[in-house]
Structure formats: structure tokens, C-alpha cells
Amino acid sequence: MSENQSISATFQSHMENPLLWPILEVLRGAPSGWKVHTLAAHLNDLGLMPLLDSVPEKDLFKRNFLIMNALYQLQETLYPDNWLQVQAMDIELIANLKSNQNAIDHEDPLRDYYVHWHNYEADEGEVKRLLNEFWTRYRKFVGSTNGVDMDRAKALSLFELPMDATQVEIRKRWRKLALKWHPDRDQGNTSKFRVLCEAWNILRH
């Protein structure tokens, strides 16, 4: 891989794919019957999946990559409370009663391919710009306040984290809180989730 296509280890470990949250919402509404291309079409209908490349074949590849990457991130986020079956032609969110029959296979070559951003065939800067665009779209989708009255100190307070919290700690707390308050959860709260999104927008950089 050329130098300008390098992806740092830190980026690989900590970059959040914002598509996992709208995908979670979709799967909560309809847990089964999804394929990568039907999920992509649905996200496009929601205004969350822009054109990624002017060349149709590359656009298809990039859509597939981003969705599979988000699915594997979501699988890890939901496990072990729920099981997300990730197969290109059979995506299913399985209730927690069945989740103990499954386990994340970190040696799965397909998973290994899609969790590594360098396979997206872009440098780190381009991937960051793309995911920032996705995050901006999602914030608007859930009703962004554009960070009004939100700064790092307030964001960390909402996350119940100290001022010297690491990015690993911040991301871990974000996922925990987002899962708890996501509107499609039984005890979810749309307003609380929206505020947490604004806090995460400040802290994710």
C-alpha cells in the first residue's frame, strides 16, 4: 500500500462508523429479511447514504463496504445482549434468548476484511471526511441543535467522564449511553439521545 493510502492503527481501532445507529433503528423495526443492497437502498431513501463514487461499480463496492463495516461494529456493540447475524445476503437481529448460541469470530476472514479501513481503498483523510459527512447527515436526521450550549466540559459531564478521559473511554461510554437511550430501545428517549449525539459530536474528534 502506498504511503498516501496508509491508515493508522489508532484510526482503525477508534473510528466510529455512524451508519451503525440508523442501521440499528432499521433492524429494530424489521429484524430480519435484509440484504446489504436492500439495506443500502433503505438508507438511501432515508437520505443517509449519498453517492460515494461517480463510477457505478466503485459506488456499489463502497456502499457494500461501509454497511458491512457498520454491521460488524454493531454486532460487537450489541454482543452479548443481542446477536446480529452478519451475512451479505442474510442480515438478522436476533433476540437475546438466542444470542448465547453465537459468538463473535475474530478470525473470520470476511469480518477481518471489512473492519480494516484500508480495504476501502482510500486514505485516512478521505475516510474521515466521508464519515464526518455521514455523521452530519445523521445528526440532522435525529434533529441536531448544531451544538448549541454544548462544549467539551458539558459533553464529558453528560458522559459522566473526567476531563482527562481517553478516546477509548469516551467511545466506550458513548456506545453504552447510545444503546441505552436510543429511541428504538424499550426505555429509550429521543430527546436524551439527541443531546448525547451532540455531546458525542464534540468528543469524537
Coordinates of N, CA and C in Angstrom, one line a residue:
M1 N 0.8 -1.2 0.0 CA 0.0 0.0 0.0 C 0.9 1.2 0.0
S2 N 0.6 2.2 -0.8 CA 1.4 3.4 -0.9 C 1.2 4.2 0.4
E3 N 2.2 5.2 0.6 CA 2.2 5.9 1.8 C 0.9 6.8 2.0
N4 N 0.4 7.3 0.9 CA -0.7 8.2 1.0 C -2.0 7.5 1.2
Q5 N -2.0 6.1 1.2 CA -3.1 5.3 1.5 C -3.1 4.7 2.8
S6 N -2.1 5.1 3.6 CA -1.9 4.5 4.9 C -3.1 4.8 5.9
I7 N -3.4 3.9 6.7 CA -4.5 4.1 7.8 C -3.8 3.7 9.1
S8 N -3.8 4.7 10.0 CA -3.1 4.5 11.3 C -3.8 3.4 12.1
A9 N -3.1 2.8 13.0 CA -3.7 1.8 13.9 C -4.7 2.4 14.8
T10 N -4.4 3.7 15.3 CA -5.4 4.4 16.1 C -6.7 4.6 15.4
F11 N -6.6 5.0 14.2 CA -7.8 5.2 13.4 C -8.6 3.9 13.2
Q12 N -7.9 2.8 12.9 CA -8.5 1.5 12.8 C -9.3 1.1 14.0
S13 N -8.7 1.4 15.2 CA -9.3 1.0 16.4 C -10.5 1.8 16.9
H14 N -10.4 3.1 16.6 CA -11.4 4.0 17.3 C -12.3 4.8 16.4
M15 N -12.2 4.6 15.1 CA -13.1 5.4 14.2 C -14.5 4.8 14.2
E16 N -15.5 5.5 14.6 CA -16.9 5.1 14.7 C -17.5 5.3 13.4
N17 N -18.2 4.2 12.9 CA -19.0 4.3 11.7 C -20.4 4.7 12.1
P18 N -20.8 6.0 11.7 CA -22.1 6.5 12.2 C -23.3 5.8 11.6
L19 N -23.1 4.9 10.5 CA -24.2 4.2 10.0 C -24.7 3.1 10.9
L20 N -24.0 2.8 11.9 CA -24.5 1.7 12.8 C -25.7 2.1 13.6
W21 N -25.9 3.4 13.8 CA -27.1 3.8 14.6 C -28.4 3.8 13.7
P22 N -28.3 4.4 12.5 CA -29.6 4.2 11.7 C -29.8 2.8 11.3
I23 N -28.7 2.0 11.2 CA -28.9 0.5 10.9 C -29.6 -0.2 12.1
L24 N -29.2 0.2 13.3 CA -29.8 -0.4 14.5 C -31.3 0.0 14.5
E25 N -31.7 1.2 14.1 CA -33.1 1.6 14.1 C -33.8 0.8 13.1
V26 N -33.2 0.6 11.9 CA -33.9 -0.2 10.8 C -34.1 -1.6 11.3
L27 N -33.1 -2.2 11.9 CA -33.2 -3.6 12.4 C -34.2 -3.7 13.6
R28 N -34.3 -2.7 14.4 CA -35.3 -2.8 15.5 C -36.7 -2.8 14.9
G29 N -36.9 -2.1 13.8 CA -38.2 -2.1 13.2 C -38.5 -3.3 12.4
A30 N -37.5 -3.9 11.8 CA -37.7 -5.1 11.0 C -36.4 -6.0 11.2
P31 N -36.4 -6.9 12.1 CA -35.2 -7.6 12.5 C -34.6 -8.5 11.4
S32 N -35.4 -9.0 10.5 CA -34.9 -9.9 9.5 C -35.4 -9.6 8.1
G33 N -34.8 -10.3 7.1 CA -35.2 -10.1 5.7 C -34.4 -9.1 5.0
W34 N -33.2 -8.7 5.6 CA -32.4 -7.7 4.9 C -31.2 -8.3 4.2
K35 N -30.8 -7.7 3.1 CA -29.6 -8.0 2.4 C -28.8 -6.7 2.3
V36 N -27.5 -6.7 2.0 CA -26.8 -5.5 2.0 C -27.4 -4.5 1.0
H37 N -27.8 -4.9 -0.2 CA -28.2 -4.0 -1.1 C -29.6 -3.4 -0.8
T38 N -30.5 -4.2 -0.1 CA -31.8 -3.7 0.3 C -31.6 -2.7 1.5
L39 N -30.6 -3.0 2.4 CA -30.4 -2.1 3.5 C -29.8 -0.8 2.9
A40 N -28.9 -0.9 1.9 CA -28.4 0.3 1.3 C -29.5 1.2 0.7
A41 N -30.4 0.5 0.0 CA -31.5 1.2 -0.7 C -32.4 1.9 0.4
H42 N -32.6 1.3 1.5 CA -33.4 1.9 2.5 C -32.7 3.1 3.2
L43 N -31.5 3.0 3.4 CA -30.7 4.1 4.0 C -30.7 5.3 3.0
N44 N -30.6 4.9 1.7 CA -30.6 6.0 0.7 C -32.0 6.7 0.7
D45 N -33.1 5.9 0.9 CA -34.4 6.5 1.0 C -34.5 7.5 2.1
L46 N -33.8 7.2 3.2 CA -33.8 8.0 4.4 C -32.9 9.2 4.3
G47 N -32.2 9.3 3.2 CA -31.3 10.4 3.0 C -30.0 10.3 3.7
L48 N -29.6 9.1 4.1 CA -28.4 8.8 4.9 C -27.2 8.2 4.1
M49 N -27.5 7.9 2.8 CA -26.5 7.2 2.0 C -26.3 8.0 0.7
P50 N -25.3 8.9 0.6 CA -25.1 9.7 -0.6 C -24.4 8.9 -1.6
L51 N -24.3 9.4 -2.8 CA -23.5 8.8 -3.9 C -22.0 8.8 -3.4
L52 N -21.3 7.7 -3.5 CA -20.0 7.6 -3.0 C -18.9 7.6 -4.1
D53 N -19.3 7.4 -5.3 CA -18.4 7.4 -6.4 C -19.1 7.5 -7.7
S54 N -18.6 8.3 -8.7 CA -19.2 8.5 -9.9 C -19.2 7.3 -10.8
V55 N -18.3 6.3 -10.5 CA -18.2 5.1 -11.2 C -19.2 4.1 -10.5
P56 N -20.2 3.6 -11.2 CA -21.2 2.7 -10.6 C -20.7 1.5 -9.8
E57 N -19.7 0.9 -10.4 CA -19.1 -0.3 -9.8 C -18.4 0.1 -8.5
K58 N -17.7 1.2 -8.5 CA -17.0 1.6 -7.3 C -18.0 2.1 -6.2
D59 N -19.0 2.8 -6.7 CA -20.1 3.2 -5.7 C -20.7 2.0 -5.0
L60 N -21.0 1.0 -5.8 CA -21.6 -0.2 -5.2 C -20.6 -0.9 -4.2
F61 N -19.3 -1.0 -4.5 CA -18.4 -1.5 -3.6 C -18.3 -0.7 -2.3
K62 N -18.2 0.6 -2.5 CA -18.1 1.4 -1.3 C -19.3 1.4 -0.4
R63 N -20.5 1.3 -1.0 CA -21.7 1.2 -0.2 C -21.7 -0.1 0.6
N64 N -21.3 -1.2 -0.1 CA -21.2 -2.5 0.5 C -20.2 -2.5 1.6
F65 N -19.0 -1.9 1.4 CA -18.0 -1.9 2.4 C -18.5 -1.1 3.7
L66 N -19.0 0.0 3.5 CA -19.4 0.9 4.6 C -20.5 0.2 5.5
I67 N -21.5 -0.5 4.8 CA -22.6 -1.1 5.5 C -22.0 -2.4 6.2
M68 N -21.2 -3.1 5.6 CA -20.6 -4.3 6.3 C -19.8 -3.9 7.4
N69 N -19.0 -2.9 7.3 CA -18.2 -2.3 8.4 C -19.1 -1.9 9.6
A70 N -20.2 -1.2 9.3 CA -21.1 -0.8 10.3 C -21.8 -2.0 11.0
L71 N -22.1 -3.0 10.2 CA -22.7 -4.2 10.8 C -21.8 -4.9 11.7
Y72 N -20.6 -5.0 11.4 CA -19.6 -5.7 12.3 C -19.4 -4.9 13.5
Q73 N -19.3 -3.5 13.4 CA -19.2 -2.7 14.6 C -20.4 -2.8 15.5
L74 N -21.6 -2.9 14.8 CA -22.9 -3.0 15.6 C -23.0 -4.4 16.2
Q75 N -22.5 -5.4 15.6 CA -22.5 -6.8 16.1 C -21.7 -6.8 17.4
E76 N -20.5 -6.1 17.4 CA -19.7 -6.1 18.6 C -20.3 -5.2 19.7
T77 N -21.0 -4.2 19.3 CA -21.6 -3.3 20.3 C -22.8 -4.0 21.0
L78 N -23.6 -4.7 20.3 CA -24.8 -5.4 20.8 C -24.5 -6.7 21.6
Y79 N -23.3 -7.3 21.3 CA -23.0 -8.6 21.9 C -22.5 -8.3 23.4
P80 N -22.9 -9.1 24.3 CA -23.6 -10.4 24.2 C -25.2 -10.3 24.5
D81 N -25.7 -9.1 24.7 CA -27.1 -9.0 25.0 C -28.0 -9.4 23.8
N82 N -27.5 -9.1 22.6 CA -28.3 -9.5 21.4 C -27.3 -10.0 20.4
W83 N -27.8 -10.8 19.4 CA -26.9 -11.3 18.4 C -27.3 -10.7 17.0
L84 N -26.3 -10.1 16.3 CA -26.6 -9.6 15.0 C -25.9 -10.5 14.0
Q85 N -26.7 -11.2 13.2 CA -26.1 -12.1 12.2 C -25.7 -11.3 11.0
V86 N -24.4 -11.3 10.6 CA -23.9 -10.5 9.6 C -23.5 -11.4 8.4
Q87 N -24.4 -11.5 7.4 CA -24.1 -12.2 6.2 C -24.6 -11.3 5.1
A88 N -23.9 -11.1 4.0 CA -24.3 -10.2 2.9 C -25.7 -10.3 2.4
M89 N -26.1 -11.6 2.4 CA -27.5 -11.9 1.9 C -28.5 -12.3 3.0
D90 N -28.1 -12.2 4.2 CA -29.0 -12.6 5.3 C -28.5 -11.8 6.6
I91 N -29.1 -10.7 6.8 CA -28.8 -9.9 8.0 C -30.0 -10.0 8.9
E92 N -29.7 -10.3 10.2 CA -30.8 -10.5 11.1 C -30.4 -10.1 12.5
L93 N -31.3 -9.4 13.2 CA -31.1 -9.1 14.6 C -31.9 -10.1 15.4
I94 N -31.2 -10.9 16.2 CA -31.8 -12.0 16.9 C -31.9 -11.6 18.4
A95 N -33.1 -11.9 19.0 CA -33.4 -11.6 20.4 C -32.4 -12.3 21.3
N96 N -32.2 -11.7 22.5 CA -31.2 -12.1 23.4 C -31.3 -13.6 23.9
L97 N -32.5 -14.1 23.7 CA -32.7 -15.5 24.1 C -31.9 -16.5 23.3
K98 N -31.6 -16.1 22.1 CA -30.8 -16.9 21.2 C -29.3 -16.5 21.1
S99 N -29.0 -15.3 21.7 CA -27.7 -14.8 21.5 C -26.6 -15.7 22.1
N100 N -26.9 -16.4 23.1 CA -25.9 -17.3 23.8 C -25.5 -18.5 22.9
Q101 N -26.2 -18.7 21.8 CA -25.8 -19.7 20.9 C -24.7 -19.3 19.9
N102 N -24.4 -18.0 19.9 CA -23.5 -17.4 19.0 C -22.3 -16.7 19.6
A103 N -21.3 -16.5 18.9 CA -20.1 -15.8 19.4 C -19.4 -15.1 18.3
I104 N -18.8 -14.0 18.6 CA -18.1 -13.2 17.5 C -16.8 -14.0 17.2
D105 N -16.6 -14.2 15.9 CA -15.5 -14.9 15.4 C -14.4 -13.9 14.9
H106 N -13.5 -13.6 15.7 CA -12.5 -12.6 15.3 C -11.5 -13.1 14.3
E107 N -11.6 -14.4 14.0 CA -10.7 -15.0 12.9 C -11.4 -15.1 11.6
D108 N -12.7 -14.7 11.6 CA -13.4 -14.7 10.3 C -12.8 -13.8 9.3
P109 N -12.3 -14.4 8.1 CA -11.6 -13.5 7.1 C -12.5 -12.5 6.5
L110 N -13.8 -12.7 6.4 CA -14.7 -11.7 5.9 C -14.8 -10.5 6.9
R111 N -15.0 -10.8 8.1 CA -15.0 -9.8 9.2 C -13.7 -9.0 9.2
D112 N -12.6 -9.7 9.1 CA -11.3 -9.1 9.1 C -11.1 -8.1 7.9
Y113 N -11.7 -8.5 6.8 CA -11.6 -7.6 5.6 C -12.4 -6.3 5.9
Y114 N -13.6 -6.4 6.3 CA -14.5 -5.3 6.4 C -14.2 -4.4 7.6
V115 N -13.5 -4.8 8.6 CA -13.2 -3.9 9.8 C -12.0 -3.1 9.5
H116 N -11.2 -3.4 8.5 CA -10.0 -2.7 8.2 C -10.2 -1.7 7.1
W117 N -10.1 -0.4 7.5 CA -10.5 0.7 6.6 C -9.6 0.8 5.4
H118 N -8.4 0.3 5.4 CA -7.5 0.4 4.2 C -8.1 -0.3 3.0
N119 N -9.0 -1.3 3.3 CA -9.7 -2.0 2.2 C -10.7 -1.2 1.5
Y120 N -11.1 0.0 2.1 CA -12.0 0.9 1.4 C -11.3 1.6 0.3
E121 N -10.0 1.4 0.1 CA -9.2 2.0 -1.0 C -9.2 3.5 -1.0
A122 N -9.0 4.0 0.2 CA -8.9 5.5 0.4 C -8.0 5.8 1.5
D123 N -7.4 7.0 1.5 CA -6.5 7.3 2.6 C -7.3 7.8 3.8
E124 N -6.7 7.9 5.0 CA -7.3 8.2 6.2 C -8.1 9.5 6.1
G125 N -7.6 10.5 5.5 CA -8.3 11.8 5.4 C -9.6 11.7 4.7
E126 N -9.6 10.9 3.6 CA -10.8 10.8 2.8 C -11.9 10.0 3.6
V127 N -11.5 9.0 4.3 CA -12.4 8.2 5.1 C -13.0 9.1 6.2
K128 N -12.1 9.9 6.9 CA -12.6 10.7 7.9 C -13.6 11.7 7.4
R129 N -13.4 12.3 6.2 CA -14.3 13.3 5.6 C -15.6 12.6 5.3
L130 N -15.6 11.4 4.8 CA -16.8 10.7 4.5 C -17.6 10.4 5.7
L131 N -17.0 9.9 6.8 CA -17.7 9.6 8.0 C -18.2 10.8 8.7
N132 N -17.5 11.9 8.6 CA -18.0 13.2 9.1 C -19.2 13.6 8.4
E133 N -19.3 13.4 7.1 CA -20.5 13.7 6.3 C -21.6 12.9 6.7
F134 N -21.4 11.6 6.9 CA -22.4 10.7 7.4 C -23.0 11.1 8.8
W135 N -22.0 11.5 9.6 CA -22.4 11.9 11.0 C -23.3 13.2 10.9
T136 N -22.9 14.1 10.1 CA -23.7 15.3 9.9 C -25.1 15.0 9.4
R137 N -25.2 14.1 8.5 CA -26.5 13.7 7.9 C -27.3 13.1 9.1
Y138 N -26.7 12.2 9.9 CA -27.4 11.5 10.9 C -27.9 12.5 12.0
R139 N -27.0 13.4 12.4 CA -27.4 14.4 13.4 C -28.6 15.2 12.9
K140 N -28.7 15.6 11.6 CA -29.8 16.3 11.1 C -31.0 15.4 11.1
F141 N -30.8 14.1 10.8 CA -31.9 13.1 10.8 C -32.6 13.0 12.2
V142 N -31.8 13.1 13.2 CA -32.4 13.0 14.6 C -32.7 14.3 15.2
G143 N -32.5 15.4 14.5 CA -32.9 16.7 15.0 C -31.7 17.5 15.7
S144 N -30.6 17.7 15.0 CA -29.5 18.3 15.6 C -29.8 19.7 16.0
T145 N -29.1 20.1 17.1 CA -29.2 21.5 17.6 C -27.9 22.3 17.2
N146 N -27.1 21.6 16.4 CA -25.8 22.2 15.9 C -24.9 22.6 17.1
G147 N -25.0 21.9 18.2 CA -24.1 22.0 19.3 C -24.4 23.3 20.2
V148 N -25.6 23.8 20.1 CA -25.9 25.0 20.9 C -25.8 24.6 22.4
D149 N -25.1 25.4 23.1 CA -24.8 25.2 24.6 C -24.1 23.9 24.9
M150 N -23.3 23.4 23.9 CA -22.5 22.2 24.2 C -21.1 22.5 24.0
D151 N -20.3 22.2 25.0 CA -18.8 22.3 24.9 C -18.2 21.0 25.4
R152 N -16.9 20.9 25.4 CA -16.3 19.6 25.9 C -16.6 19.3 27.3
A153 N -16.5 20.3 28.2 CA -16.7 20.1 29.6 C -18.2 19.6 29.8
K154 N -19.1 20.2 29.2 CA -20.5 19.8 29.4 C -20.7 18.4 28.8
A155 N -20.1 18.1 27.6 CA -20.2 16.8 27.0 C -19.6 15.7 27.9
L156 N -18.5 16.0 28.5 CA -17.9 15.0 29.4 C -18.7 14.8 30.6
S157 N -19.3 15.9 31.1 CA -20.2 15.8 32.2 C -21.4 14.9 31.9
L158 N -22.0 15.1 30.7 CA -23.1 14.2 30.3 C -22.7 12.7 30.2
F159 N -21.5 12.5 29.8 CA -21.0 11.2 29.7 C -20.5 10.6 31.0
E160 N -20.5 11.5 32.1 CA -20.0 11.2 33.4 C -18.6 10.7 33.4
L161 N -17.7 11.5 32.6 CA -16.3 11.2 32.5 C -15.5 12.3 33.0
P162 N -14.2 12.1 33.4 CA -13.3 13.2 33.9 C -12.8 13.9 32.7
M163 N -12.2 15.1 32.9 CA -11.7 15.9 31.8 C -10.5 15.2 31.1
D164 N -9.8 14.3 31.7 CA -8.7 13.7 31.1 C -9.1 12.3 30.5
A165 N -10.4 12.1 30.3 CA -10.8 10.8 29.7 C -10.2 10.5 28.3
T166 N -9.8 9.3 28.1 CA -9.2 8.9 26.8 C -10.2 8.7 25.8
Q167 N -9.8 8.7 24.5 CA -10.7 8.4 23.4 C -11.4 7.1 23.5
V168 N -10.6 6.1 24.0 CA -11.1 4.8 24.2 C -12.3 4.8 25.2
E169 N -12.1 5.5 26.3 CA -13.1 5.6 27.4 C -14.3 6.3 26.9
I170 N -14.1 7.4 26.1 CA -15.2 8.2 25.5 C -16.0 7.4 24.6
R171 N -15.4 6.7 23.7 CA -16.1 5.9 22.7 C -16.9 4.8 23.4
K172 N -16.3 4.1 24.4 CA -17.0 3.0 25.1 C -18.2 3.6 25.8
R173 N -18.1 4.8 26.4 CA -19.2 5.3 27.1 C -20.3 5.8 26.2
W174 N -19.9 6.4 25.0 CA -20.8 6.8 24.0 C -21.7 5.6 23.6
R175 N -21.1 4.5 23.3 CA -21.8 3.3 22.8 C -22.8 2.8 23.8
K176 N -22.3 2.8 25.1 CA -23.2 2.3 26.2 C -24.4 3.3 26.3
L177 N -24.2 4.6 26.3 CA -25.3 5.5 26.5 C -26.2 5.6 25.3
A178 N -25.6 5.5 24.1 CA -26.4 5.5 22.9 C -27.3 4.3 22.8
L179 N -26.8 3.1 23.2 CA -27.7 1.9 23.3 C -28.8 2.1 24.3
K180 N -28.5 2.7 25.4 CA -29.5 2.8 26.5 C -30.6 3.7 26.1
W181 N -30.2 4.9 25.5 CA -31.2 5.9 25.2 C -31.7 6.0 23.8
H182 N -31.2 5.1 22.9 CA -31.7 5.1 21.5 C -33.2 5.0 21.5
P183 N -33.9 5.8 20.7 CA -35.3 5.9 20.6 C -36.0 4.5 20.4
D184 N -35.3 3.6 19.8 CA -36.0 2.3 19.5 C -35.8 1.3 20.6
R185 N -35.1 1.7 21.6 CA -35.0 0.8 22.8 C -36.2 0.9 23.7
D186 N -36.5 -0.1 24.4 CA -37.8 -0.1 25.3 C -37.8 1.1 26.2
Q187 N -36.7 1.5 26.8 CA -36.6 2.6 27.7 C -35.9 3.8 27.1
G188 N -35.9 3.8 25.7 CA -35.3 4.9 25.0 C -35.9 6.3 25.2
N189 N -35.2 7.3 24.8 CA -35.7 8.7 25.0 C -35.1 9.5 23.8
T190 N -35.9 10.0 22.9 CA -35.5 10.7 21.7 C -34.7 12.0 22.1
S191 N -35.2 12.7 23.0 CA -34.6 14.0 23.4 C -33.2 13.7 24.1
K192 N -33.2 12.8 25.0 CA -31.9 12.4 25.6 C -30.9 11.9 24.6
F193 N -31.3 11.1 23.7 CA -30.4 10.6 22.6 C -29.9 11.7 21.8
R194 N -30.7 12.7 21.4 CA -30.3 13.8 20.6 C -29.2 14.6 21.3
V195 N -29.4 14.9 22.6 CA -28.4 15.6 23.4 C -27.1 14.8 23.4
L196 N -27.2 13.5 23.6 CA -26.0 12.7 23.6 C -25.3 12.7 22.3
C197 N -26.0 12.8 21.2 CA -25.4 12.9 19.9 C -24.6 14.1 19.8
E198 N -25.1 15.2 20.3 CA -24.4 16.5 20.3 C -23.1 16.4 21.1
A199 N -23.2 15.8 22.2 CA -22.1 15.6 23.1 C -21.0 14.7 22.4
W200 N -21.4 13.6 21.8 CA -20.5 12.8 21.1 C -19.9 13.5 19.9
N201 N -20.6 14.4 19.2 CA -20.1 15.2 18.1 C -18.9 16.0 18.6
I202 N -19.0 16.5 19.8 CA -17.9 17.3 20.4 C -16.7 16.5 20.8
L203 N -17.0 15.3 21.3 CA -15.9 14.5 21.9 C -15.3 13.5 21.0
R204 N -15.9 13.2 19.8 CA -15.4 12.2 18.9 C -14.1 12.5 18.2
H205 N -13.7 13.8 18.2 CA -12.5 14.2 17.4 C -11.3 14.0 18.2

